[in-house]
XYZ file of N, CA and C in Angstrom:
756
model
N 107.559 75.838 105.552
C 106.591 74.704 105.395
C 105.851 74.907 104.119
N 105.085 73.824 103.534
C 104.329 74.123 102.260
C 102.808 73.959 102.780
N 102.132 74.882 102.086
C 100.697 75.034 102.753
C 99.766 74.631 101.612
N 100.111 74.743 100.155
C 99.336 74.683 99.319
C 99.037 73.090 99.048
N 97.494 72.674 99.046
C 97.463 71.447 98.740
C 98.053 70.650 97.543
N 98.173 71.541 96.500
C 98.599 70.991 95.274
C 99.877 70.614 95.274
N 100.809 70.985 96.257
C 102.009 70.878 96.114
C 102.490 69.739 97.430
N 101.550 69.362 97.977
C 101.556 68.152 98.854
C 101.611 66.844 98.447
N 102.065 65.697 98.882
C 101.916 64.375 98.375
C 100.453 63.982 98.955
N 99.845 62.957 98.472
C 98.671 62.767 99.091
C 98.635 62.192 100.531
N 99.829 61.660 100.647
C 100.188 60.882 102.240
C 100.267 62.190 103.309
N 101.009 63.380 102.757
C 101.367 64.552 103.540
C 99.798 65.216 103.683
N 99.168 65.230 102.651
C 97.731 66.122 102.692
C 97.035 65.211 103.894
N 96.745 63.871 103.732
C 95.913 63.158 104.586
C 96.512 63.285 105.884
N 97.549 63.520 106.161
C 98.258 63.622 107.677
C 98.049 65.141 108.239
N 97.946 66.101 107.376
C 97.866 67.356 107.872
C 96.394 68.099 107.644
N 95.463 67.480 106.820
C 94.039 67.940 106.907
C 93.287 67.853 108.086
N 93.686 67.137 109.325
C 93.176 67.121 110.332
C 93.820 67.956 111.340
N 94.609 68.461 110.884
C 95.246 69.370 112.179
C 94.576 70.748 112.152
N 93.956 71.101 111.347
C 92.824 72.188 111.366
C 91.963 71.998 110.424
N 90.738 72.170 110.495
C 89.481 71.991 109.749
C 89.129 73.157 108.962
N 90.027 74.211 108.943
C 89.853 75.279 108.312
C 90.844 75.386 106.860
N 89.978 75.889 105.617
C 90.795 75.765 104.560
C 90.907 77.276 103.824
N 91.779 77.846 103.181
C 91.869 78.847 102.281
C 91.608 78.650 101.061
N 90.678 79.454 100.345
C 90.369 79.372 98.992
C 90.751 80.777 98.187
N 91.850 80.856 97.518
C 92.029 82.010 96.905
C 91.484 81.871 95.296
N 91.167 83.134 94.881
C 90.815 83.147 93.440
C 91.080 84.186 92.745
N 91.178 84.371 91.491
C 91.454 85.609 90.784
C 90.847 85.821 89.583
N 91.671 86.446 88.491
C 91.176 86.500 87.149
C 92.285 86.694 86.192
N 91.801 86.617 84.812
C 92.952 86.989 84.097
C 92.415 88.054 83.025
N 92.872 89.250 83.099
C 92.346 90.225 82.422
C 93.305 91.441 82.359
N 92.969 92.448 81.488
C 93.658 93.592 81.365
C 93.682 94.450 82.749
N 95.124 94.622 82.683
C 95.307 95.247 84.277
C 96.318 96.400 83.889
N 96.210 97.196 82.976
C 96.846 98.358 82.664
C 98.347 97.685 81.939
N 98.801 98.483 81.334
C 100.156 98.209 80.575
C 101.632 97.915 81.553
N 101.333 98.039 82.703
C 102.387 98.006 83.692
C 102.355 96.704 84.661
N 100.984 96.196 84.803
C 100.840 94.799 85.301
C 100.454 93.797 84.821
N 100.744 92.598 85.396
C 100.360 91.171 84.815
C 98.911 91.133 84.708
N 98.444 90.325 83.810
C 97.098 90.246 83.540
C 96.486 89.314 84.728
N 97.327 88.351 85.371
C 96.749 87.700 86.359
C 96.945 88.174 87.783
N 97.153 89.633 87.916
C 97.194 90.247 89.210
C 96.326 89.990 90.423
N 94.923 89.756 89.980
C 93.970 89.461 91.159
C 94.275 88.125 91.625
N 94.756 87.054 90.918
C 94.917 85.806 91.416
C 96.343 85.860 92.241
N 97.494 86.432 91.395
C 98.814 86.535 92.127
C 98.650 87.127 93.407
N 98.051 88.099 93.620
C 97.716 88.892 94.954
C 97.049 87.886 95.842
N 95.922 87.270 95.538
C 94.970 86.529 96.365
C 95.821 85.207 96.820
N 96.785 84.737 96.110
C 97.379 83.486 96.573
C 98.434 83.775 97.465
N 99.192 85.111 97.244
C 100.165 85.472 98.028
C 99.591 85.953 99.532
N 98.366 86.480 99.629
C 97.903 86.868 100.794
C 97.303 85.558 101.471
N 97.118 84.523 100.866
C 96.483 83.209 101.276
C 97.633 82.744 101.909
N 98.825 82.640 101.327
C 100.003 82.246 101.880
C 100.628 82.914 103.179
N 100.370 83.992 103.282
C 100.720 84.747 104.406
C 99.943 84.468 105.741
N 98.781 84.307 105.287
C 97.539 83.968 106.396
C 97.946 82.522 106.684
N 98.311 81.574 105.845
C 98.334 80.278 105.866
C 99.599 80.284 107.148
N 100.606 81.096 106.790
C 101.887 80.875 107.658
C 101.318 81.179 109.077
N 100.750 82.167 109.333
C 100.475 82.803 110.702
C 99.503 81.735 111.433
N 98.485 80.798 110.396
C 97.649 80.300 111.210
C 97.824 78.534 110.851
N 98.694 78.315 110.106
C 98.661 76.774 109.913
C 97.645 76.276 109.100
N 97.376 76.954 108.064
C 96.136 76.596 107.179
C 96.671 76.099 105.942
N 95.736 75.108 105.352
C 96.000 74.540 104.055
C 95.235 75.643 102.793
N 95.638 75.602 101.793
C 95.278 76.370 100.847
C 94.738 75.399 99.611
N 93.632 75.668 99.274
C 93.009 74.606 98.348
C 93.529 74.957 96.870
N 93.556 73.686 96.070
C 93.671 74.335 94.724
C 92.566 75.493 94.012
N 93.141 76.033 93.178
C 92.222 76.824 92.534
C 92.382 77.187 91.179
N 91.435 78.092 90.538
C 91.706 78.889 89.291
C 91.684 80.245 89.095
N 92.546 80.682 88.337
C 92.615 82.239 87.871
C 91.586 82.890 87.097
N 90.784 81.939 86.396
C 89.835 82.762 85.473
C 88.653 82.785 86.192
N 88.030 83.887 85.700
C 86.406 84.014 86.354
C 85.712 84.878 85.222
N 84.532 85.484 85.621
C 83.672 86.230 84.798
C 84.345 87.600 84.566
N 85.107 87.858 83.519
C 85.638 89.069 83.327
C 85.106 89.694 82.088
N 83.890 89.226 81.811
C 83.349 89.817 80.606
C 82.904 91.293 80.427
N 83.044 91.837 81.703
C 82.701 93.512 81.650
C 84.028 94.309 81.120
N 85.124 93.423 80.768
C 86.117 94.126 80.287
C 86.761 93.635 78.918
N 85.834 93.220 78.198
C 85.940 92.368 76.946
C 86.297 93.486 75.811
N 85.933 94.777 76.143
C 85.855 95.887 74.969
C 87.348 96.177 74.856
N 88.321 95.956 75.647
C 89.769 96.312 75.546
C 90.435 94.656 75.506
N 91.154 94.451 74.331
C 91.703 93.180 74.175
C 92.697 92.859 75.165
N 92.681 91.463 75.633
C 93.637 90.932 76.637
C 93.030 90.536 77.904
N 91.660 90.047 77.768
C 90.924 89.337 78.847
C 90.536 87.998 78.404
N 90.650 87.186 79.397
C 90.073 85.625 79.433
C 88.999 85.450 80.180
N 88.070 85.130 79.823
C 86.705 85.067 80.718
C 86.049 83.651 80.937
N 85.343 83.428 81.925
C 84.709 82.249 82.032
C 83.107 82.528 82.296
N 82.082 81.672 81.910
C 80.624 81.748 82.218
C 80.307 81.969 83.642
N 79.550 82.636 84.226
C 79.318 82.355 85.332
C 78.712 80.801 85.678
N 78.038 80.383 84.836
C 77.387 79.146 85.242
C 78.658 77.980 85.309
N 79.787 78.291 84.543
C 81.073 77.350 84.658
C 81.797 77.535 86.062
N 81.821 78.827 86.214
C 82.385 79.213 87.593
C 81.678 78.700 88.598
N 80.425 78.696 88.768
C 79.645 78.264 89.674
C 79.765 76.806 90.001
N 79.852 75.985 88.659
C 79.932 74.609 88.743
C 81.325 74.243 89.265
N 82.209 74.863 88.986
C 83.577 74.544 89.329
C 83.779 74.804 90.969
N 83.284 75.886 91.376
C 83.149 76.091 92.861
C 82.639 75.278 93.586
N 81.438 74.746 93.270
C 80.512 73.814 93.757
C 81.271 72.661 93.984
N 81.957 72.004 92.892
C 82.935 70.863 92.936
C 83.942 71.042 93.916
N 84.516 72.004 93.839
C 85.657 72.171 94.777
C 85.093 72.079 96.212
N 84.130 72.783 96.600
C 83.493 72.369 97.864
C 83.047 71.065 98.271
N 82.369 70.388 97.250
C 82.215 69.170 97.557
C 83.154 68.258 98.014
N 84.513 68.260 97.343
C 85.721 67.977 97.581
C 86.206 68.081 98.941
N 86.252 69.372 99.306
C 86.805 69.903 100.643
C 85.803 69.451 101.709
N 84.677 69.563 101.522
C 83.662 69.100 102.384
C 83.921 67.471 102.764
N 84.080 66.805 101.742
C 84.123 65.445 101.832
C 85.525 65.034 102.720
N 86.508 65.806 102.480
C 87.838 65.779 103.345
C 87.590 66.003 104.783
N 86.476 66.477 105.024
C 86.447 66.992 106.502
C 86.611 68.341 107.174
N 86.845 69.279 105.970
C 86.950 70.833 106.254
C 85.516 71.476 106.922
N 85.763 72.102 107.792
C 84.327 72.593 108.368
C 84.423 74.414 108.186
N 85.378 74.945 107.974
C 85.543 76.486 107.887
C 86.227 76.747 106.640
N 85.624 77.859 105.911
C 86.357 78.108 104.675
C 86.295 79.588 104.627
N 87.644 80.162 104.378
C 88.092 81.315 103.861
C 88.494 81.745 102.671
N 87.430 82.508 102.002
C 87.642 82.847 100.494
C 88.382 84.193 100.537
N 89.424 83.985 99.776
C 90.140 85.276 99.429
C 89.960 85.789 97.980
N 89.181 86.565 97.726
C 88.533 86.785 96.328
C 89.375 88.075 95.836
N 89.928 87.632 94.740
C 90.848 88.722 94.195
C 89.977 89.573 92.985
N 89.065 89.028 92.608
C 88.078 89.450 91.548
C 86.783 89.742 92.042
N 86.654 91.269 92.109
C 85.150 91.509 92.712
C 83.788 90.832 92.195
N 83.970 90.655 90.698
C 82.864 90.258 90.194
C 82.414 88.646 90.322
N 83.220 88.069 91.042
C 82.869 86.706 91.457
C 82.338 86.635 93.118
N 82.386 87.630 93.767
C 82.116 87.666 95.020
C 80.597 87.116 95.315
N 79.909 87.394 94.482
C 78.390 87.018 94.618
C 78.210 85.846 94.472
N 79.018 85.214 93.233
C 79.078 83.521 93.143
C 79.624 82.877 94.270
N 80.721 83.300 94.858
C 81.247 82.722 95.958
C 80.429 82.621 97.234
N 79.491 83.987 97.394
C 78.564 83.792 98.608
C 77.567 82.910 98.240
N 76.962 82.741 97.098
C 75.766 81.900 96.634
C 76.110 80.481 96.836
N 77.307 79.873 96.415
C 77.515 78.699 96.738
C 77.987 78.209 98.316
N 78.924 79.329 99.069
C 79.097 79.133 100.338
C 77.779 79.338 101.193
N 76.875 79.746 100.942
C 75.437 79.824 101.584
C 74.804 78.518 101.320
N 74.932 77.886 100.091
C 74.347 76.619 100.022
C 74.675 75.532 101.021
N 76.396 75.756 100.968
C 76.838 74.679 101.867
C 76.755 74.812 103.539
N 76.442 76.200 103.722
C 76.257 76.502 105.084
C 74.911 75.801 105.495
N 73.812 76.141 104.474
C 72.560 75.462 104.983
C 72.573 74.157 104.873
N 73.266 73.440 104.106
C 73.126 72.086 103.907
C 74.331 71.202 104.716
N 75.359 71.622 105.165
C 76.251 71.005 105.734
C 76.834 71.820 107.126
N 76.131 72.840 107.463
C 76.427 73.580 108.605
C 78.070 73.992 108.520
N 78.734 74.389 107.398
C 79.848 74.883 107.539
C 80.127 76.223 108.043
N 81.097 76.866 108.311
C 81.255 78.155 108.651
C 82.018 78.740 107.329
N 81.944 80.103 106.926
C 82.537 80.671 105.689
C 82.793 81.992 106.048
N 83.734 82.721 105.449
C 83.950 84.225 105.416
C 84.852 84.428 104.047
N 84.603 85.813 103.649
C 85.083 86.094 102.334
C 85.639 87.390 102.451
N 86.791 87.478 102.030
C 87.539 88.824 101.860
C 87.445 89.250 100.181
N 86.911 90.119 100.288
C 86.624 90.860 98.914
C 88.184 91.883 98.695
N 89.158 91.328 98.100
C 90.444 91.753 98.469
C 90.688 93.361 98.263
N 90.229 93.718 97.046
C 90.582 94.946 96.887
C 89.540 96.137 97.480
N 88.280 95.537 98.016
C 87.422 96.470 98.913
C 88.015 96.338 100.022
N 88.646 95.180 100.469
C 89.206 95.017 102.021
C 90.419 96.008 102.178
N 91.395 95.766 100.982
C 92.432 96.804 100.950
C 92.198 98.119 101.018
N 91.221 98.693 100.222
C 90.644 100.032 100.321
C 90.271 100.344 101.785
N 89.445 99.633 102.571
C 89.147 99.733 103.930
C 90.487 99.958 104.938
N 91.577 99.414 104.334
C 92.488 99.445 105.355
C 93.842 100.259 104.929
N 93.423 101.254 104.017
C 94.538 101.864 103.696
C 94.601 103.250 103.127
N 93.508 103.893 103.755
C 93.312 105.357 103.751
C 94.288 106.203 104.186
N 94.993 105.697 105.386
C 96.027 106.437 105.867
C 97.273 105.940 105.088
N 97.450 105.281 104.152
C 98.654 104.756 103.637
C 98.794 105.489 102.364
N 97.778 105.922 101.475
C 97.753 105.959 99.961
C 97.786 107.634 100.093
N 98.335 108.063 98.904
C 98.216 109.481 98.526
C 96.855 109.975 97.914
N 96.412 109.341 97.259
C 95.329 109.606 96.417
C 93.910 109.078 97.154
N 92.808 109.377 96.818
C 91.612 109.105 97.508
C 90.617 108.540 96.382
N 89.685 107.715 96.945
C 88.620 107.379 96.111
C 89.207 106.441 94.870
N 88.510 106.731 93.602
C 88.966 105.651 92.583
C 90.440 106.228 91.916
N 90.968 107.253 92.221
C 92.183 107.749 91.722
C 93.222 106.678 92.485
N 92.859 106.246 93.962
C 93.649 105.388 94.530
C 93.390 104.021 94.306
N 92.064 103.603 94.188
C 91.674 102.272 94.130
C 90.754 102.018 92.777
N 90.924 102.780 91.904
C 90.627 102.215 90.505
C 91.193 101.042 89.993
N 90.869 100.596 88.755
C 91.445 99.605 88.263
C 93.012 99.795 87.900
N 93.871 98.954 88.467
C 95.234 99.086 88.328
C 95.978 100.235 88.680
N 95.447 100.721 89.900
C 95.588 102.058 90.275
C 96.840 102.266 91.347
N 96.724 103.022 92.251
C 97.913 103.256 93.085
C 97.892 102.016 94.139
N 96.762 101.672 94.778
C 96.717 100.690 95.580
C 97.106 99.314 94.995
N 96.369 98.956 93.710
C 96.856 97.778 92.953
C 98.187 97.547 92.807
N 98.710 98.769 92.318
C 100.129 98.930 91.801
C 101.047 98.750 93.172
N 100.902 99.243 94.056
C 101.602 99.278 95.329
C 101.637 97.914 95.933
N 100.677 97.177 95.930
C 100.365 95.837 96.450
C 101.389 94.895 95.553
N 100.966 95.025 94.309
C 102.104 94.232 93.307
C 103.359 94.489 93.342
N 103.854 95.860 93.504
C 105.358 96.143 93.672
C 105.915 95.380 94.969
N 105.102 95.430 95.749
C 105.606 94.746 97.049
C 105.509 93.308 96.908
N 104.451 92.601 96.455
C 104.543 91.181 96.405
C 105.268 90.481 95.361
N 105.215 91.177 93.991
C 105.948 90.612 92.686
C 106.543 91.773 92.096
N 107.519 92.426 92.484
C 107.933 93.827 91.752
C 108.546 93.242 90.555
N 108.924 91.902 90.305
C 109.413 91.575 89.093
C 108.423 91.287 87.732
N 107.312 91.385 88.256
C 106.293 91.476 87.110
C 105.651 92.863 86.985
N 106.378 93.841 87.554
C 105.781 95.258 87.406
C 106.670 95.955 86.657
N 106.143 96.947 85.612
C 107.097 97.738 84.719
C 106.480 99.200 84.921
N 107.313 99.761 86.105
C 106.513 101.163 86.412
C 106.933 102.234 85.249
N 107.614 101.903 84.285
C 108.215 102.952 83.149
C 106.670 103.121 82.326
N 105.718 102.255 82.513
C 104.440 102.331 81.934
C 103.202 102.728 82.862
N 103.490 102.739 83.956
C 102.556 103.304 84.820
C 102.041 104.816 84.646
N 100.830 105.138 84.569
C 100.231 106.313 84.288
C 99.490 106.738 85.189
N 99.060 108.138 85.074
C 97.539 108.618 85.730
C 96.585 108.773 84.601
N 95.684 108.101 84.968
C 94.327 108.160 83.913
C 93.094 108.717 84.837
N 92.810 109.767 84.667
C 91.575 110.459 85.273
C 90.377 110.393 84.613
N 89.468 109.385 84.643
C 88.113 109.358 83.768
C 87.528 110.451 83.994
N 86.358 110.799 83.155
C 85.663 111.766 82.951
C 84.369 111.495 84.134
N 84.365 112.502 85.004
C 83.590 112.488 86.187
C 81.888 112.301 85.873
N 81.710 112.766 84.369
C 80.393 112.415 84.061
C 79.919 111.039 84.136
N 80.876 110.029 83.898
C 80.586 108.750 83.774
C 80.140 108.187 85.213
N 80.464 108.976 86.301
C 79.975 108.363 87.641
C 78.975 109.235 88.011
N 78.042 110.020 87.116
C 76.894 110.596 87.574
C 75.960 109.676 87.877
N 75.025 109.847 88.917
C 73.938 108.846 89.404
C 74.436 107.847 89.953
N 75.311 107.827 91.089
C 76.120 106.480 91.452
C 75.063 105.481 92.114
N 73.967 106.144 92.748
C 72.790 105.404 93.224
C 72.109 104.568 92.343
N 72.229 104.865 91.096
C 71.524 104.010 89.811
C 72.580 103.142 89.477
N 72.304 101.614 89.317
C 73.320 100.774 88.623
C 73.114 100.762 87.148
N 74.283 100.742 86.505
C 74.390 100.627 84.972
C 75.776 100.071 84.663
N 75.770 99.899 83.402
C 77.194 99.407 82.685
C 78.031 100.467 81.907
N 79.118 100.904 82.412
C 79.901 101.814 81.579
C 81.141 100.980 81.070
N 81.161 100.688 79.829
C 82.305 99.898 79.265
C 83.672 100.672 79.660
N 84.676 99.685 80.155
C 85.806 100.307 80.371
C 86.685 101.332 79.661
N 86.441 100.828 78.271
C 87.003 101.590 77.262
C 86.737 102.931 77.332
N 85.291 103.346 77.807
C 85.006 104.680 77.724
C 85.565 105.369 78.938
N 86.222 104.592 80.052
C 86.828 105.373 81.142
C 88.214 105.383 80.820
N 89.034 104.513 80.472
C 90.429 104.603 80.146
C 90.887 103.881 78.824
N 92.077 104.360 78.188
C 92.353 103.918 76.868
C 93.214 102.824 77.211
N 93.908 102.515 78.189
C 94.850 101.413 78.706
C 94.374 100.483 79.818
N 93.172 100.660 80.569
C 92.882 99.826 81.433
C 93.070 100.341 82.886
N 94.057 101.320 83.038
C 94.202 102.320 84.036
C 93.138 103.120 84.582
N 92.611 102.931 85.704
C 91.655 103.965 86.346
C 91.970 104.582 87.328
N 92.871 105.680 87.461
C 93.365 106.160 88.653
C 94.807 106.521 88.316
N 95.605 106.672 89.451
C 97.236 106.974 89.571
C 97.918 105.947 89.696
N 98.150 105.176 88.780
C 99.160 104.306 89.269
C 100.792 104.496 89.333
N 101.088 105.735 88.795
C 102.561 106.327 88.936
C 102.570 106.612 90.502
N 101.748 106.648 91.347
C 102.025 106.811 92.823
C 102.266 105.634 93.517
N 102.078 104.593 92.775
C 102.487 103.250 93.628
C 103.632 103.101 94.107
N 103.831 102.389 95.168
C 105.430 102.229 95.771
C 105.162 101.040 96.558
N 106.556 100.194 96.493
C 106.589 98.873 97.518
C 106.304 99.202 98.882
N 106.812 100.223 99.276
C 106.482 100.568 100.804
C 105.080 100.722 101.199
N 104.362 101.232 100.154
C 102.754 101.421 100.425
C 102.229 100.120 100.481
N 102.744 99.496 99.489
C 102.142 98.082 99.403
C 102.327 97.136 100.599
N 103.705 97.275 101.303
C 103.922 96.421 102.496
C 103.154 97.066 103.370
N 102.588 98.203 103.497
C 101.962 98.502 104.828
C 100.431 97.946 104.635
N 100.078 98.343 103.472
C 98.614 97.950 103.030
C 98.646 96.068 103.408
N 99.442 95.416 102.851
C 99.531 93.972 103.183
C 99.494 93.571 104.606
N 100.252 94.251 105.218
C 100.506 93.878 106.691
C 99.405 94.118 107.379
N 98.763 95.421 107.161
C 97.545 95.753 107.853
C 96.398 95.026 107.637
N 96.413 94.409 106.326
C 95.231 93.684 105.974
C 95.355 92.064 106.477
N 96.614 91.564 106.367
C 96.822 90.211 106.824
C 96.555 90.252 108.491
N 97.005 91.275 109.000
C 96.752 91.331 110.550
C 95.387 91.024 110.801
N 94.547 92.130 110.007
C 93.056 91.974 110.303
C 92.392 90.737 110.127
N 92.952 90.039 108.916
C 92.096 88.789 108.703
C 92.611 87.910 109.836
N 93.844 87.776 110.400
C 94.351 86.823 111.372
C 93.584 87.216 112.826
N 93.362 88.571 113.017
C 92.678 88.878 114.193
C 91.044 88.273 114.089
N 90.439 88.378 112.822
C 89.360 87.699 112.408
C 89.283 86.221 112.740
N 90.330 85.536 112.325
C 90.270 84.107 112.535
C 90.612 83.731 114.061
N 91.037 84.237 114.708
C 91.257 84.214 116.130
C 90.390 84.502 116.975
N 89.741 85.832 116.890
C 88.643 86.024 117.785
C 87.283 85.541 117.119
N 86.901 85.319 115.999
C 85.697 84.957 115.639
C 85.632 83.307 115.368
N 86.871 82.669 114.865
C 86.629 81.339 114.704
C 87.560 80.596 115.611
N 88.180 81.315 116.667
C 88.734 80.690 117.838
C 90.267 79.697 117.253
N 90.608 80.122 116.251
C 92.121 79.452 115.603
C 93.013 79.935 116.418
N 93.941 79.267 116.375
C 95.367 79.797 117.099
C 96.384 80.226 116.283
N 96.935 81.165 116.276
C 98.271 81.970 115.474
C 99.380 81.235 115.933
N 100.017 80.642 115.065
C 101.169 79.955 115.378
C 102.640 80.659 114.753
N 102.514 81.438 113.680
C 103.659 82.070 113.035
C 103.736 83.393 113.333
N 104.732 84.046 112.755
C 105.117 85.541 113.055
C 104.394 86.326 112.195
N 104.554 87.489 112.439
C 103.817 88.736 111.643
C 104.642 88.708 110.484
N 103.888 88.686 109.470
C 104.493 89.037 107.933
C 104.199 90.256 107.325
């Protein structure tokens, strides 16, 4: 069955939109992701997770964009970025459309951490003004919370940019887009992480020469499958227990 709104005819959409008042909004980015992973990894993963949840819960997936504010990575060539103002405008207008079609619950699968605050800002506005319910999965932080018993490395060496976790998930979801011959271990200088309790900006080029932060060489499809399954199970558990939705599909 098709779950992406953009792939439905308008008549199919109008028939199915009232089956479940919950919609999934996946978002990503297009940025440097190491020499071994595609620049659109954040969005590719967010959309794939959305599909797996949609199949389990019979939910529609909103049309989305895969560009976001990636300005923190512009010091290494290969990043496309949007201003936060434009991103907020796009998300607000998407929400206007979805609320107008009667959706009441919104699950955001956010593949790019820098947009989490923007998503929460818009979602809170609609919660206060339209009494919607919403929840957000900050995907890579969420995956980190559910993969400590799966990955070999720990901390940033497992969950840094394009590292063991990201590489494993992509190897499971889209192995055709991964080139493990270029996957490397890049261990950044620990001095760059001194005073973690004080917020500051360290350009990514100070951490890595190729946009890998951590050990990408330890990524495997088997690890990725375990991470994805465990994470999707947890999302489904939230939707059934907290929002009272009914699971209709098989485990994936």
